[in-house]
mmCIF file of C-alpha atoms in Angstrom:
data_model
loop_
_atom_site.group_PDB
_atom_site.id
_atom_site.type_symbol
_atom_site.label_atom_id
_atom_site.label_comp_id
_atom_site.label_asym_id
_atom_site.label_seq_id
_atom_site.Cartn_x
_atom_site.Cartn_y
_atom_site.Cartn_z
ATOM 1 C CA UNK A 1 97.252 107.399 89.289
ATOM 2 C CA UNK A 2 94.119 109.444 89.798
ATOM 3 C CA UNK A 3 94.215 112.500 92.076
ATOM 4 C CA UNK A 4 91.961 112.221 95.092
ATOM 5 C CA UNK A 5 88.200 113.836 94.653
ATOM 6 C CA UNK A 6 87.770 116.786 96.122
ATOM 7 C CA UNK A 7 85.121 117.837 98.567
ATOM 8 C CA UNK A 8 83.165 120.482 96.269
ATOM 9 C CA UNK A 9 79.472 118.935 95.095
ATOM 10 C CA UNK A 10 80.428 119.177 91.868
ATOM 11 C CA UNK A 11 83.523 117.358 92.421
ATOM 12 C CA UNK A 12 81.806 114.773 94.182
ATOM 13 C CA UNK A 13 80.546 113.230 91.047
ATOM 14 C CA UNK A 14 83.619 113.558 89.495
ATOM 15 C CA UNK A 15 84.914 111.729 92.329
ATOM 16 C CA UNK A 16 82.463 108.888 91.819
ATOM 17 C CA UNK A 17 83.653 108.226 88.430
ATOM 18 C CA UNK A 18 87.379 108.619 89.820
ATOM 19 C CA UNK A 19 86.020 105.670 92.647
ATOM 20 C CA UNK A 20 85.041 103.788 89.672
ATOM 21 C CA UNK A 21 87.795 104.124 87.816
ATOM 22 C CA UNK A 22 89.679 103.031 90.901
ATOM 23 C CA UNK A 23 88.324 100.167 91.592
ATOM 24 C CA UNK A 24 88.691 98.755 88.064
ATOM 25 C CA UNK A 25 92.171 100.304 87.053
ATOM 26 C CA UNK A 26 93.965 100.245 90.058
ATOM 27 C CA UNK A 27 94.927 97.160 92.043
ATOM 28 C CA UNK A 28 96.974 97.856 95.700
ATOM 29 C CA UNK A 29 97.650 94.707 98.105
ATOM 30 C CA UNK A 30 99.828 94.624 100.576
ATOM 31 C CA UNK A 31 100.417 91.438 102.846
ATOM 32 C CA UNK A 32 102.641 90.464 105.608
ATOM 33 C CA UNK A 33 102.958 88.464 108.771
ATOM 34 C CA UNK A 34 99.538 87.989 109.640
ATOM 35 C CA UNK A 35 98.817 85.761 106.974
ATOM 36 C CA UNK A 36 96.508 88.346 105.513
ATOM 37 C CA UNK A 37 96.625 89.611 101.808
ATOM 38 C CA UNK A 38 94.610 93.184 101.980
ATOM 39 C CA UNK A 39 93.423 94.820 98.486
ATOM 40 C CA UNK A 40 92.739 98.278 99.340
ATOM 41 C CA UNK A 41 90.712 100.882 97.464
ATOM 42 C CA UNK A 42 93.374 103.000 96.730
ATOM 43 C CA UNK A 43 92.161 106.426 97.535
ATOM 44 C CA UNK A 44 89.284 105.806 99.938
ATOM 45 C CA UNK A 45 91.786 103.976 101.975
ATOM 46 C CA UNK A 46 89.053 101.000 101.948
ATOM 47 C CA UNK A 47 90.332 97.758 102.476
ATOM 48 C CA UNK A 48 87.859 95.733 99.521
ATOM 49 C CA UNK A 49 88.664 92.296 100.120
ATOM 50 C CA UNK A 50 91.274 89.528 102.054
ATOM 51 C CA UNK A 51 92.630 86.406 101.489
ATOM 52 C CA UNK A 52 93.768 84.490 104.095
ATOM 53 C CA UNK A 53 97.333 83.094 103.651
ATOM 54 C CA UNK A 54 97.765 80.154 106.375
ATOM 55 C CA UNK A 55 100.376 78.435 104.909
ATOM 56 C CA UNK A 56 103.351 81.073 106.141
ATOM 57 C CA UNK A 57 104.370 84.529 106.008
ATOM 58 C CA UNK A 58 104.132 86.333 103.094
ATOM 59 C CA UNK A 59 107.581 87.569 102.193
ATOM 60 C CA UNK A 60 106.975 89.268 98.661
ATOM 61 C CA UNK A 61 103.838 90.191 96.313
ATOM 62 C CA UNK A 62 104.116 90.771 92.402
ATOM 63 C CA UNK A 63 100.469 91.771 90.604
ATOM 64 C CA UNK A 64 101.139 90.841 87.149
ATOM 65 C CA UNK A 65 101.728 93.223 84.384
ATOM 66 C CA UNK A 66 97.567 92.504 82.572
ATOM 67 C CA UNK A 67 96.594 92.992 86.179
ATOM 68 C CA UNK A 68 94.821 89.571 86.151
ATOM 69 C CA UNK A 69 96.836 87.356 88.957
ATOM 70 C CA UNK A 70 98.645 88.234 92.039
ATOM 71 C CA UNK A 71 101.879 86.175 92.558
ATOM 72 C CA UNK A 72 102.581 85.612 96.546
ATOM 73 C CA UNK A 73 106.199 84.173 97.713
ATOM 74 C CA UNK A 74 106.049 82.685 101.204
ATOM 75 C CA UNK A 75 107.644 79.942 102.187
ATOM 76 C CA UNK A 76 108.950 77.005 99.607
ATOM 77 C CA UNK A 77 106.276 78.471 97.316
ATOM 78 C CA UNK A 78 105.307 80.469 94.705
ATOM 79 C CA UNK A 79 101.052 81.014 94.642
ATOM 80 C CA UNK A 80 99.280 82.742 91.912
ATOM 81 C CA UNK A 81 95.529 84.103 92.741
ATOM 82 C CA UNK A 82 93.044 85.134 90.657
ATOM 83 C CA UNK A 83 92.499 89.261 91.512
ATOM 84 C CA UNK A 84 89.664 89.342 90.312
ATOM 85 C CA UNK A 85 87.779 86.382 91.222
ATOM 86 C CA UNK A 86 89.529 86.470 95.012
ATOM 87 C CA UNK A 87 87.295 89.687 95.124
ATOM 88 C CA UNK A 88 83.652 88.063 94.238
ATOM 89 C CA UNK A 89 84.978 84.729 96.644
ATOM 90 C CA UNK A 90 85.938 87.020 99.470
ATOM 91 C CA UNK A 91 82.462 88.550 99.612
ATOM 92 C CA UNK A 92 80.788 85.144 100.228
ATOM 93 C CA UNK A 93 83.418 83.338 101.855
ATOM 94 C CA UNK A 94 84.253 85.489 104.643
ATOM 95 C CA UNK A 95 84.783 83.575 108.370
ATOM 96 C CA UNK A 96 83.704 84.535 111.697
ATOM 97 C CA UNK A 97 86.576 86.527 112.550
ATOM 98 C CA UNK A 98 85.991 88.775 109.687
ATOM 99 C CA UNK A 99 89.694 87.276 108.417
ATOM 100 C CA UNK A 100 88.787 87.055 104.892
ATOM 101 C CA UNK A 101 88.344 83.965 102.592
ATOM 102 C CA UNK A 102 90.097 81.127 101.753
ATOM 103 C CA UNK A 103 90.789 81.433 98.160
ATOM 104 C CA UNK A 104 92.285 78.573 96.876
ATOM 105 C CA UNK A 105 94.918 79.306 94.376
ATOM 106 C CA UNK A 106 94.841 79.313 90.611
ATOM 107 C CA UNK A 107 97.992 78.010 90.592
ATOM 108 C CA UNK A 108 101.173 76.754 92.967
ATOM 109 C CA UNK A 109 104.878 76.935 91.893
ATOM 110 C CA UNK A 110 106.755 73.825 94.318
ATOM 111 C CA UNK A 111 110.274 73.569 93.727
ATOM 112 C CA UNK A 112 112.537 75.685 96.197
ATOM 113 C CA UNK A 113 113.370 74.898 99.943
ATOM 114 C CA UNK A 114 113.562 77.675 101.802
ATOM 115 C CA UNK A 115 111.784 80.935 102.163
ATOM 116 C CA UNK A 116 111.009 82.781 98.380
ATOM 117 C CA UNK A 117 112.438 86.331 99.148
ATOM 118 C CA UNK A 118 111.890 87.667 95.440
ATOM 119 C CA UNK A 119 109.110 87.139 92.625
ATOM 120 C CA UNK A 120 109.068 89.009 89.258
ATOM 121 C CA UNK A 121 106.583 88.662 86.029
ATOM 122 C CA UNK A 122 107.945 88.482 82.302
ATOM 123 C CA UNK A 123 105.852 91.553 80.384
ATOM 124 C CA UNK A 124 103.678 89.157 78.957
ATOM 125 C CA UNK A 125 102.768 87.017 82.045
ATOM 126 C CA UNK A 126 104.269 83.433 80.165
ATOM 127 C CA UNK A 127 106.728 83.150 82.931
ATOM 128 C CA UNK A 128 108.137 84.821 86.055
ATOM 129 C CA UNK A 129 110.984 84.459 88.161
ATOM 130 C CA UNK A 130 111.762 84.089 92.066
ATOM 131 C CA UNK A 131 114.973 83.708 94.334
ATOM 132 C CA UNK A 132 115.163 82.186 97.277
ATOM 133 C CA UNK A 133 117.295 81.745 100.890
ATOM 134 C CA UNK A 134 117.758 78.145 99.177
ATOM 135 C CA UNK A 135 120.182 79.470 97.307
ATOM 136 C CA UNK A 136 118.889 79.457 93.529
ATOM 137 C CA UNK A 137 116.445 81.112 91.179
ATOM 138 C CA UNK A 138 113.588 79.284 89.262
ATOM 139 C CA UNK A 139 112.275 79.966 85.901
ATOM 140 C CA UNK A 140 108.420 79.212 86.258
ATOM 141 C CA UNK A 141 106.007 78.564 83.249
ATOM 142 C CA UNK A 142 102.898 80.046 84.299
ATOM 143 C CA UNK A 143 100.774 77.903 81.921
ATOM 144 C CA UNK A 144 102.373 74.747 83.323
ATOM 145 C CA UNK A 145 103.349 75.479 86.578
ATOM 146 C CA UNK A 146 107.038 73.981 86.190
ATOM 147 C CA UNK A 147 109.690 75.241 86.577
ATOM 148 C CA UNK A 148 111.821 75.997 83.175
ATOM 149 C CA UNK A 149 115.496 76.636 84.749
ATOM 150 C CA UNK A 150 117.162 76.581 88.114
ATOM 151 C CA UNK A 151 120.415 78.993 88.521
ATOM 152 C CA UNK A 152 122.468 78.188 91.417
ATOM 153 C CA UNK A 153 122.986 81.625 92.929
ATOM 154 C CA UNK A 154 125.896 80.069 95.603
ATOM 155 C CA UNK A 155 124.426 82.405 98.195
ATOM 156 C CA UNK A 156 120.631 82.981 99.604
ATOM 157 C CA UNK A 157 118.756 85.273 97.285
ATOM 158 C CA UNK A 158 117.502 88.570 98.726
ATOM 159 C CA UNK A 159 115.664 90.024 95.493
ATOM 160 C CA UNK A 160 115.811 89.509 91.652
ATOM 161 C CA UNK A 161 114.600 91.722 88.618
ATOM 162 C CA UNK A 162 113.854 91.393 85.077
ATOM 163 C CA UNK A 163 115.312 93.446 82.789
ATOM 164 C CA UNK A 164 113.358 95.612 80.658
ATOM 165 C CA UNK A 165 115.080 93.087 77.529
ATOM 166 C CA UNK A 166 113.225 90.597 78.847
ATOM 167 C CA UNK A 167 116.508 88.736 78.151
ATOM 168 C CA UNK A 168 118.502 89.146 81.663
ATOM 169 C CA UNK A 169 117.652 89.084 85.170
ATOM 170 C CA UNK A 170 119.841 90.803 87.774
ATOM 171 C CA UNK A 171 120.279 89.638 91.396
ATOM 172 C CA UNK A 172 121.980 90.568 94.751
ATOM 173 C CA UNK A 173 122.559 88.268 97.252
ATOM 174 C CA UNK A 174 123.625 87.199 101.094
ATOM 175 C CA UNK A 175 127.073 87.103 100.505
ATOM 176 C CA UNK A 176 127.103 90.814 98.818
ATOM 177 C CA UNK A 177 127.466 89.521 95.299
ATOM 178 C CA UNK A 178 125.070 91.472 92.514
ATOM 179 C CA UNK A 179 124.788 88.709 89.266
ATOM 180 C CA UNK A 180 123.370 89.602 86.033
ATOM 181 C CA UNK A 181 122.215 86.601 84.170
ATOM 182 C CA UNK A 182 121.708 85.479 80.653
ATOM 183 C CA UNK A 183 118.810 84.174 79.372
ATOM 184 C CA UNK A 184 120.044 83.153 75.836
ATOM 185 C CA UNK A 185 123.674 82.093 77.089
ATOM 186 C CA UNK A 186 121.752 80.660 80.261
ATOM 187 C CA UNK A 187 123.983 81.480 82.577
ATOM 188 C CA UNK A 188 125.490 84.179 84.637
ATOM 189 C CA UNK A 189 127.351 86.811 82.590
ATOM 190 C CA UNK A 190 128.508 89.317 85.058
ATOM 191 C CA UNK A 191 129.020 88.826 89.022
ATOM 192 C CA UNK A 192 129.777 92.365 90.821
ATOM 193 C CA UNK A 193 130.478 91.847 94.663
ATOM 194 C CA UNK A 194 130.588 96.068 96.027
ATOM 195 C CA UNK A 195 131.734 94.936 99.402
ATOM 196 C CA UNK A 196 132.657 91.271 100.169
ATOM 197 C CA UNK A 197 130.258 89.781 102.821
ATOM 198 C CA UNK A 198 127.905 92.820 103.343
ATOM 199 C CA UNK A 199 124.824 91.216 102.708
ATOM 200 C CA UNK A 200 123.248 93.016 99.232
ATOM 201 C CA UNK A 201 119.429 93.692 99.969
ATOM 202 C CA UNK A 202 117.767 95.059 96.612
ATOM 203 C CA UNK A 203 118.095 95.528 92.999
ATOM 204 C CA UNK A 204 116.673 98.051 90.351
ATOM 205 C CA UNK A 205 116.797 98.796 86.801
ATOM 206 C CA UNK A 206 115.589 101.654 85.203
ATOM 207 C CA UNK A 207 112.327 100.975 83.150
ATOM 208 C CA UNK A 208 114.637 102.548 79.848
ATOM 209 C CA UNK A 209 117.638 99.795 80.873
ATOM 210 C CA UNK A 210 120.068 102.745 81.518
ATOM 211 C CA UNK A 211 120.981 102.287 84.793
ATOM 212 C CA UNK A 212 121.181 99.926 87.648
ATOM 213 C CA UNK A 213 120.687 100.272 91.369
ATOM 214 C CA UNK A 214 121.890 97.877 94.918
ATOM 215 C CA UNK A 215 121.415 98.739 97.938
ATOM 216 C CA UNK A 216 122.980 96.852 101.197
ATOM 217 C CA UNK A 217 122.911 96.103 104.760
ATOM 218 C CA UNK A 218 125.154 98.970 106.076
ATOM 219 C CA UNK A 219 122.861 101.500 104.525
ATOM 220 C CA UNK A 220 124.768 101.834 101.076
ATOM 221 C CA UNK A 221 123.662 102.528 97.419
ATOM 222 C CA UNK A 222 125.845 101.597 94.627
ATOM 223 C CA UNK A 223 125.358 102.652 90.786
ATOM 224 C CA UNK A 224 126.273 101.635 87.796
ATOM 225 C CA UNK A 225 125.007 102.631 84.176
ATOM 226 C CA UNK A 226 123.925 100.054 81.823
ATOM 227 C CA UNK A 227 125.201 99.703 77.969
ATOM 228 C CA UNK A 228 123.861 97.372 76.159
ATOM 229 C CA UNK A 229 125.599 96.243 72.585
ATOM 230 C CA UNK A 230 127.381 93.150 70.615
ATOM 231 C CA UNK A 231 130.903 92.452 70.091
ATOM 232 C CA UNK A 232 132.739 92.436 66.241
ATOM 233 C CA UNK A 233 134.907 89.694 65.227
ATOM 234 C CA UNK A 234 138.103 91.491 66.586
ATOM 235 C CA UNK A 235 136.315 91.626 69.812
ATOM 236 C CA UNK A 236 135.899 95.547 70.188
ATOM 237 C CA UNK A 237 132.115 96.335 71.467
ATOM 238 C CA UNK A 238 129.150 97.766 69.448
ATOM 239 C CA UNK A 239 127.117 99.625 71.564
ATOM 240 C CA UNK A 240 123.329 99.727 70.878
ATOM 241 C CA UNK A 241 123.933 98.092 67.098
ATOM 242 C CA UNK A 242 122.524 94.974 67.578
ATOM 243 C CA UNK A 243 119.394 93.371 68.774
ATOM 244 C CA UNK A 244 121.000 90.640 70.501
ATOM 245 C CA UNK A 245 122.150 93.238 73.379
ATOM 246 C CA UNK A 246 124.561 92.248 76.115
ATOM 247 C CA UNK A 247 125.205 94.512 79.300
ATOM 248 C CA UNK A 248 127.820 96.020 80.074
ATOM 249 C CA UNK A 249 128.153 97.732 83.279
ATOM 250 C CA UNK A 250 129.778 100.614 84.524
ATOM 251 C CA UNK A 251 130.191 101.840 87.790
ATOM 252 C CA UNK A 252 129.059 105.266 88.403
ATOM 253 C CA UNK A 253 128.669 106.122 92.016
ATOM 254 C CA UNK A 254 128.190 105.122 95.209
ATOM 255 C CA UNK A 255 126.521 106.676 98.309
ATOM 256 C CA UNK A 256 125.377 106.135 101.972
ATOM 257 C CA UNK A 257 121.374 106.637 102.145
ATOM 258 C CA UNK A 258 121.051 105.742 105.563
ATOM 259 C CA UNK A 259 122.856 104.785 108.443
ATOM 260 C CA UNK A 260 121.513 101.422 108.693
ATOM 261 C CA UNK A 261 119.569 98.547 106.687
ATOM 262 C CA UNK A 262 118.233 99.366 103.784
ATOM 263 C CA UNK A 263 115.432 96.808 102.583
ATOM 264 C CA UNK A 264 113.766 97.991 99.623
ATOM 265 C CA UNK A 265 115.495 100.301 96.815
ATOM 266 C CA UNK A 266 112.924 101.370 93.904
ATOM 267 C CA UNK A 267 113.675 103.169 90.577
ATOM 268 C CA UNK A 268 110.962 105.060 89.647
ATOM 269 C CA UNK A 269 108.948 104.170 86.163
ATOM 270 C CA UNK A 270 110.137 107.338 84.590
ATOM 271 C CA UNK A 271 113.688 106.926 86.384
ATOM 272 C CA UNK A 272 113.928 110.150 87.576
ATOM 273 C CA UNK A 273 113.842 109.063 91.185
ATOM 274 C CA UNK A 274 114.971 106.441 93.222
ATOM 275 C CA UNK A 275 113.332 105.595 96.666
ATOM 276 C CA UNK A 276 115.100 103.239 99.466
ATOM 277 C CA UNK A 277 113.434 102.563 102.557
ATOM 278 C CA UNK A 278 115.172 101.296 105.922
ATOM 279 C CA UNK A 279 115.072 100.088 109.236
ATOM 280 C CA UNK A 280 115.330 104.047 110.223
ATOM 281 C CA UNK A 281 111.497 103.977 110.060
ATOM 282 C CA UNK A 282 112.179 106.547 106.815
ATOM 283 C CA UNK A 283 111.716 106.389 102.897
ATOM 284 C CA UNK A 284 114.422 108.878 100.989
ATOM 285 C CA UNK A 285 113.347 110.082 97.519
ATOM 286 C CA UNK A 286 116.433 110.476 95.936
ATOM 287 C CA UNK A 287 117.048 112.600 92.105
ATOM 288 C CA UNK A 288 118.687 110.819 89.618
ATOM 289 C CA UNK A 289 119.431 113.563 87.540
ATOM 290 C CA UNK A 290 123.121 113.426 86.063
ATOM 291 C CA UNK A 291 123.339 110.232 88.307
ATOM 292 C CA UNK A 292 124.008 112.928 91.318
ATOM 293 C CA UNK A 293 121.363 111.106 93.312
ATOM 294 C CA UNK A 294 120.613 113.974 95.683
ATOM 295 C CA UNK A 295 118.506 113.729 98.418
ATOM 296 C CA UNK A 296 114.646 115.421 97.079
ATOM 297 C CA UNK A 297 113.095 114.536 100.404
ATOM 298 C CA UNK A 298 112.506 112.377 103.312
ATOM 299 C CA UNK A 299 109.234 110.603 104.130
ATOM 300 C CA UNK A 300 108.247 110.289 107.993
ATOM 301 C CA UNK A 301 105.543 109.071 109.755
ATOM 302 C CA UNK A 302 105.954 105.157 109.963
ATOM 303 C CA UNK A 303 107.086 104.377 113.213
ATOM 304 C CA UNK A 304 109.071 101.195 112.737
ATOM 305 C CA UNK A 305 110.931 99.455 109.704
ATOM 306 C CA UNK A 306 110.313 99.953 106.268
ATOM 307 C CA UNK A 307 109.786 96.824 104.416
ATOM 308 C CA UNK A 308 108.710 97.685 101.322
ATOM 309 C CA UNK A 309 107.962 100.348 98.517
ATOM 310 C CA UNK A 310 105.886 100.542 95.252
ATOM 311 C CA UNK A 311 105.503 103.566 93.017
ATOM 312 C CA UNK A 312 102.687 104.293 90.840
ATOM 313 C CA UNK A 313 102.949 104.404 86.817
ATOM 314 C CA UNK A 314 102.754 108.045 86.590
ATOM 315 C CA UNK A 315 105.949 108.395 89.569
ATOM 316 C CA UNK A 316 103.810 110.464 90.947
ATOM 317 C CA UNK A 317 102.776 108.464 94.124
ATOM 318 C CA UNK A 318 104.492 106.143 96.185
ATOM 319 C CA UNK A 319 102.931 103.097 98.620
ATOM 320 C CA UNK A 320 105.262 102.163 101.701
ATOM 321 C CA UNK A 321 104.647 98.653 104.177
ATOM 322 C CA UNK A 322 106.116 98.739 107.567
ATOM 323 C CA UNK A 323 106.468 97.011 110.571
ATOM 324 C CA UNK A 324 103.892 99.582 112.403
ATOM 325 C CA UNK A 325 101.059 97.218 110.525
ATOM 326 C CA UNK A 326 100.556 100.423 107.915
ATOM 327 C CA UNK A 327 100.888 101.084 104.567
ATOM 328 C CA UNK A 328 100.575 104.648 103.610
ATOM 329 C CA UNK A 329 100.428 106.369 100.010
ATOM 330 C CA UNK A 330 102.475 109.472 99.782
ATOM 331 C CA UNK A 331 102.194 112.352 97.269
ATOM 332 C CA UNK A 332 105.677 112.405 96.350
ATOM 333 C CA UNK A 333 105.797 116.434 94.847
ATOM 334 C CA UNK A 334 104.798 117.926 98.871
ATOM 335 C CA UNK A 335 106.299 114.105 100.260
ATOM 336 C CA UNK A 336 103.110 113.997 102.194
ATOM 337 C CA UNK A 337 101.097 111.107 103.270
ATOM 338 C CA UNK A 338 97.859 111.158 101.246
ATOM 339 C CA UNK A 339 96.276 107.934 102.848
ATOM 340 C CA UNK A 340 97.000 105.389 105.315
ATOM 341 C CA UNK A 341 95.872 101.860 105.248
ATOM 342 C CA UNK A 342 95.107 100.640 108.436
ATOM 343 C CA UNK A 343 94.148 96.793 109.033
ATOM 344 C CA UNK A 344 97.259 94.655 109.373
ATOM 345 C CA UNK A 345 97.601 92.825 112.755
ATOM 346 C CA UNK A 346 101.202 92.599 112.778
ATOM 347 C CA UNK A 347 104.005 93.629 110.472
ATOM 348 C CA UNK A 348 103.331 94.627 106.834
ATOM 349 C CA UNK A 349 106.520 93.553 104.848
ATOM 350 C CA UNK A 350 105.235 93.981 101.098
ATOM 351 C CA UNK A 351 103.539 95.852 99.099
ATOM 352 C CA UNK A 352 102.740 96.132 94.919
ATOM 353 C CA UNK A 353 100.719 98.655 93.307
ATOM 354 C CA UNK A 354 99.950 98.540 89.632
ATOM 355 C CA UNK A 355 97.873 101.436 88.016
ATOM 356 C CA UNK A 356 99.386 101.253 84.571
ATOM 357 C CA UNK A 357 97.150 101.462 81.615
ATOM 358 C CA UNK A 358 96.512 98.153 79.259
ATOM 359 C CA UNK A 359 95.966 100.142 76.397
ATOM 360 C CA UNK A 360 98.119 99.553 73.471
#
């Protein structure tokens, strides 16, 4: 992400360019229960453009990897939106109360019943995934709009990942259980259920596959590193020697992060840090070195739950939602807040932030 501009005149033009740059590479939205999605300049702290979302709350945003569409989970449905178009639509199609536009979707994903807690994008964009309080997770084609495969999760879904294989997705559920499933056997390989009927809130994997993160309701973090390999003909693994990788998981450590709900837990893109925000009102940036996890610092300043967290690509930044209606981007080396985004009308539950470069 691209440090703020500074204040010297020469820096001002640099800062221009940096503007810019910002407004083309770096997409922020956050959304929540005032049926508002926000896309926010990321360092002026400018809110660009809105969407209005009347259908229901918005429960979870994904921005897709080539930064094109915006995937929005509310209730029964997936909706995809066109970034970039929303933006030019918005301008004309603002309402009296200054709400934002109705943008009609590119595309709409119909399939679960209940609320869609959970989206996530395949690297290429051809399909993503969402879980759902119904109970199941749903393999969407994005060209089609159908959905490809429906796992029965036998507990409401809280959040789901792909793994960086592409091959596996990972989930945690209501009834505490953390699944793994897979893609080529097309079905679940590995259930993992840390405490029974503690309700497990989020799931991470590192961005390298090494490692894999749940959090739960009573504030706790579990760990467990990730091996990937085949198994010979007399059953004994091979680690890492063949392309067709399955996981294999092993516990590591476990911790309490705070004292009560966590609702987000985050691995950062480098995996050197791990954030998990609560219903303490706090985000804790925690140091994965030697899978210690140490406590690196504490972020303050929102004044009611944490929903939601997003880091940048470089893991130097990090954007928070909260219940206070705010999002705020912190500088995670002084754990300052760098910018707040003010707008939200009631609770801001999610956030995404993608400032990665599409170069190859």
């Amino acid at each position: 992400m691209v440090p703020p501009p500074s204040s010297s005149s020469s820096q001002k033009e640099a800062g221009n360019t940096s503007f810019e740059q910002d407004a083309l590479s770096v997409i922020l939205v956050t959304a929540g229960y005032d049926h508002t999605i926000r896309f926010w300049e990321a360092w002026s702290g400018v809110c660009s453009h809105t969407i209005q979302y009347n259908e229901s709350q918005i429960n979870r945003l994904s921005i897709s990897p080539d930064k094109k569409l915006l995937a929005v989970a509310g209730h029964n449905t997936v909706r995809l939106y066109d970034c970039h178009a929303s933006a030019a639509a918005a301008l004309n199609n603002t309402d009296n109360a200054g709400r934002g536009s109705n943008v009609p979707p590119v595309a709409t994903f119909e399939g679960h019943t209940g609320n869609v807690t959970s989206i996530g994008w395949h690297c290429d964009g051809k399909w993503l995934v969402s879980g759902s309080e119904d109970g199941t997770l749903r393999i969407w084609d994005t060209r089609t709009s159908r959905s490809q495969r429906v796992y029965d999760h036998q507990g409401a879904v809280n959040d789901v990942v792909i793994h960086p294989n592409q091959g596996e997705l990972v989930s945690c559920d209501q009834n505490g259980s953390v699944k793994v499933w897979d893609l080529g056997e097309n079905g679940c390989s590995h259930e993992l259920v840390p405490e029974e009927e503690v309700p497990m809130r989020s799931v991470s994997i590192a961005s390298d596959g090494s490692c894999l993160v749940a959090a739960n309701n009573r504030g706790n973090v579990y760990v467990w590193k990730i091996q990937g390999g085949a198994y010979a003909d007399d059953g004994t693994p091979q680690v890492g020697e063949s392309p067709n990788e399955l996981t294999d998981l092993q516990p590591v450590t476990k911790f309490r992060a705070h004292n009560t709900y966590i609702t987000r837990c985050a691995l950062s893109p480098d995996a050197r840090y791990l954030a998990t925000c609560s219903a303490d009102t706090t985000v804790k940036i925690w140091s994965t070195a030697q899978y210690q996890f140490k406590l690196d610092k504490v972020l303050t300043g929102h004044q009611r739950w944490v929903w939601d967290v997003a880091f940048s690509a470089d893991s130097a930044y990090l954007v928070s939602a909260s219940s206070d209606h705010v999002a705020r981007l912190w500088e995670l080396s002084s754990g300052e807040t760098m910018r707040q985004y003010n707008g939200h009308h009631r609770a801001a539950v999610c956030v995404d932030l993608n400032d990665s470069s599409l170069e190859t």
